CSV table of C-alpha atoms in Angstrom, one decimal:
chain,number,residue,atom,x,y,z
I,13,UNK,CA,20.7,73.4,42.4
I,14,UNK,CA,24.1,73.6,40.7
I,15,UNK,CA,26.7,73.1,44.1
I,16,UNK,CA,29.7,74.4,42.1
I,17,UNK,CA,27.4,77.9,41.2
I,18,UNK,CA,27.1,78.2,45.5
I,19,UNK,CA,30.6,78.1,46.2
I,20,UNK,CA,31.7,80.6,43.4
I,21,UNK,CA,28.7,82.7,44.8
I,22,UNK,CA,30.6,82.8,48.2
I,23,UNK,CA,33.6,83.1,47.4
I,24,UNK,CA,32.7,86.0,45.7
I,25,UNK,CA,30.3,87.2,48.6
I,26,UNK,CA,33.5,86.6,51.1
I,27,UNK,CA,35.7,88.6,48.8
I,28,UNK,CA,33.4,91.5,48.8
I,29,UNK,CA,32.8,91.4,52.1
I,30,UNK,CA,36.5,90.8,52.8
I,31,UNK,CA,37.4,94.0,50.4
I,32,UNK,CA,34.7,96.3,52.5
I,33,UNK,CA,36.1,95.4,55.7
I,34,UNK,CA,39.5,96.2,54.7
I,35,UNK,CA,38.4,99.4,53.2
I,36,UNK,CA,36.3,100.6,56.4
I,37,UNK,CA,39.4,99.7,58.4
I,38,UNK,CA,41.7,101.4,56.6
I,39,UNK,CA,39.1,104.5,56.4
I,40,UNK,CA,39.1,104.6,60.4
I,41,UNK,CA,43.1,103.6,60.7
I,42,UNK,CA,44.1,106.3,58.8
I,43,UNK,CA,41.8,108.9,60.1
I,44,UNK,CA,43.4,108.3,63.9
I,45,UNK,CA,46.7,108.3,62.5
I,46,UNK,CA,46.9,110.8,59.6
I,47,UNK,CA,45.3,114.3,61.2
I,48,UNK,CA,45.8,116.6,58.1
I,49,UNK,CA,46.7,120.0,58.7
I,50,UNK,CA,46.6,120.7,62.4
I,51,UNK,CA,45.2,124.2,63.5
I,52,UNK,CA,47.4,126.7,64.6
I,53,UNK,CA,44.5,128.9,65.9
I,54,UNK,CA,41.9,128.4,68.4
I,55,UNK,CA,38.2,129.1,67.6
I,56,UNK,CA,36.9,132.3,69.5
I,57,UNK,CA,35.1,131.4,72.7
I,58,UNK,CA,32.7,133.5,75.2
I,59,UNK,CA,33.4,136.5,72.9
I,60,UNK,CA,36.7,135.9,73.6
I,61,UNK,CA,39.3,137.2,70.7
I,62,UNK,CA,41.0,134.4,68.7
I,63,UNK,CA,44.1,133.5,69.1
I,64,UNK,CA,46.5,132.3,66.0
I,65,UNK,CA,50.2,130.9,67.2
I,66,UNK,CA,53.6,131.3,65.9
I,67,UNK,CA,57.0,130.1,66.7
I,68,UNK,CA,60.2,131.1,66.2
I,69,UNK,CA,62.4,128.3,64.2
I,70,UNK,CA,65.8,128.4,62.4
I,71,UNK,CA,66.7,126.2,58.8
I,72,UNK,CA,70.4,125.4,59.3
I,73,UNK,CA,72.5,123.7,56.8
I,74,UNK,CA,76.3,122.7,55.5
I,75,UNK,CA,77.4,124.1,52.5
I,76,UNK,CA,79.5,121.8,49.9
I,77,UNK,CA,82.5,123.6,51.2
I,78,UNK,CA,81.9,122.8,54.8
I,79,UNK,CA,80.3,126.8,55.4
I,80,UNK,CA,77.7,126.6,57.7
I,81,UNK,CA,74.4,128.1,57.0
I,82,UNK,CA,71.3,129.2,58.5
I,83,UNK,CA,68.1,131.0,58.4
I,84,UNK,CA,65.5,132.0,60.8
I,85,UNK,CA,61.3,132.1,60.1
I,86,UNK,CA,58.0,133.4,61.8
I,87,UNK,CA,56.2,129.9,61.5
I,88,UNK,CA,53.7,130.0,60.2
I,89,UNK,CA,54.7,132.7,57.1
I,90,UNK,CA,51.1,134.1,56.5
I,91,UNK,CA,48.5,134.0,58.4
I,92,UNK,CA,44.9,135.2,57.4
I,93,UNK,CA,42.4,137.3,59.6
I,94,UNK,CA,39.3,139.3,58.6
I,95,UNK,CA,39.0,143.4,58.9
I,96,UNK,CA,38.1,144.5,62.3
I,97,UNK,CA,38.5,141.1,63.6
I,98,UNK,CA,40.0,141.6,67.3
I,99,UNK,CA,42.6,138.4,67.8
I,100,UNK,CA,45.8,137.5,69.5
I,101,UNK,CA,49.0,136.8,68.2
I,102,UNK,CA,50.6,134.2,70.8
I,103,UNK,CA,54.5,133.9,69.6
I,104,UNK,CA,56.7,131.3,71.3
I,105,UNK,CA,60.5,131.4,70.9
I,106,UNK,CA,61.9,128.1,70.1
I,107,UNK,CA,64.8,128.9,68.2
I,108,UNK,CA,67.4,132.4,68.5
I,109,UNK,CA,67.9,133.9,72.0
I,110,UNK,CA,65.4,136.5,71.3
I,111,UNK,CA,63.7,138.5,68.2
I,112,UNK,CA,62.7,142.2,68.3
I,113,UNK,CA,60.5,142.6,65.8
I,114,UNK,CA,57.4,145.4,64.6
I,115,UNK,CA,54.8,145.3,62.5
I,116,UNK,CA,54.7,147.3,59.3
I,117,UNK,CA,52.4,149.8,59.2
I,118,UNK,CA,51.4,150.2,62.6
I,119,UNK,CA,53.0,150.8,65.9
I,120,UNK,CA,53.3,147.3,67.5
I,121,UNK,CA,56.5,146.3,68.7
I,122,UNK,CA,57.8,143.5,71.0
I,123,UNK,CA,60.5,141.0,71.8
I,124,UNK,CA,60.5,137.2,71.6
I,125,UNK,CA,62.7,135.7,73.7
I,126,UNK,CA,63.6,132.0,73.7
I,127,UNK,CA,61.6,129.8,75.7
I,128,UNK,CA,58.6,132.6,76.3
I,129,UNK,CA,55.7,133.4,74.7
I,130,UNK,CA,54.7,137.0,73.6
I,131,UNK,CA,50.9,137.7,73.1
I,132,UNK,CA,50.2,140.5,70.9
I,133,UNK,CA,46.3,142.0,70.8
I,134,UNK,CA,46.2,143.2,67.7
I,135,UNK,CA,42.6,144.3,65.0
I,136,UNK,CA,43.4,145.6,62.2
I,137,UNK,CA,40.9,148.7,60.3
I,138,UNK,CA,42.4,148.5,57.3
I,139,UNK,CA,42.4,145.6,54.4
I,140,UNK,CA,45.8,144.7,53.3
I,141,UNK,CA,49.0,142.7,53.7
I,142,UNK,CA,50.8,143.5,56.8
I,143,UNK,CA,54.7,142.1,57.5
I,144,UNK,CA,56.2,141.1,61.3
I,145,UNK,CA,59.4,142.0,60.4
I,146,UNK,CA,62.5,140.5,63.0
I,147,UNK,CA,65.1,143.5,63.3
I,148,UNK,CA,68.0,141.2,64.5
I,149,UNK,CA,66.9,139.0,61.1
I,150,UNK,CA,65.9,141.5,58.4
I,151,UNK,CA,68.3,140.4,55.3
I,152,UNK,CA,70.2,137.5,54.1
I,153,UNK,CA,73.2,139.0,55.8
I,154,UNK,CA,71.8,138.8,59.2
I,155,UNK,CA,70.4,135.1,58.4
I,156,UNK,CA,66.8,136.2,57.6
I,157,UNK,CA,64.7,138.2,56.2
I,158,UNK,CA,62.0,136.6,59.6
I,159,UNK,CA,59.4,138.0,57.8
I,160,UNK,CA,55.7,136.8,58.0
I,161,UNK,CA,52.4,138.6,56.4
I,162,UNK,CA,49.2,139.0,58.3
I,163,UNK,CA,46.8,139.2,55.4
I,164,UNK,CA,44.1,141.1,56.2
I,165,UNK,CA,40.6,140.7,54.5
């Protein structure tokens, strides 16, 4: 037997062995690391309603001429529920001292204030697009629109 034909055999072996054990590590690394899209809605329990969660944040930036700007948002902007399924809308205020706001279309209305949460129990009968509109933030003026769309399937 050729002893020169072993060693190349090895070496080769080792390599590919060496280049799966990377790859499996890397596999596993990166899944404990790198979570993809987090949820931001808990799966129903008991026959318990879901609930989907929002936040209150605020964009803020400095013009070229040293103007301040910013801009607040429902976070996230669309969320997706199906017809006559009963959930919760949990909304914490991070950002802004509070935000009245209603929801097109039907008569819910509340306040988020800074710091709290507001829990809305909401179902919708009706298919459609359906906007939480912020009163203090409804334009551009007013550093909005702090709109977000319950889509409704």
């Amino acid at each position: 037997m050729d002893m020169n034909a072993w060693i190349l055999s090895a070496r080769k072996v080792g390599l590919i062995v060496g280049a799966i054990v990377i790859a499996f590590a890397a596999y596993f690394i990166g899944s404990y690391f790198w979570k993809g899209a987090m949820a931001t809605s808990t799966a129903p329990t008991n026959g318990e309603a879901r609930v989907i969660n929002l936040v209150t944040g605020e964009f803020t930036a400095e013009t070229a001429d040293g103007d301040k700007i910013e801009a607040y948002r429902w976070d996230p902007g669309t969320i997706f529920v199906e017809k006559d399924e009963p959930f919760k809308l949990s909304i914490y205020g991070v950002n802004g001292k509070e935000h009245p706001f209603y929801i097109e279309g039907t008569d819910v209305k509340g306040v988020v204030q800074q710091g709290k949460e507001t829990v809305v129990d909401l179902q919708f009968k009706e298919e459609g697009i359906y906007r939480l509109i912020c009163t203090t933030h409804a334009d551009i003026a007013a550093n909005g629109p702090m709109i977000a769309y319950i889509v409704v399937d």
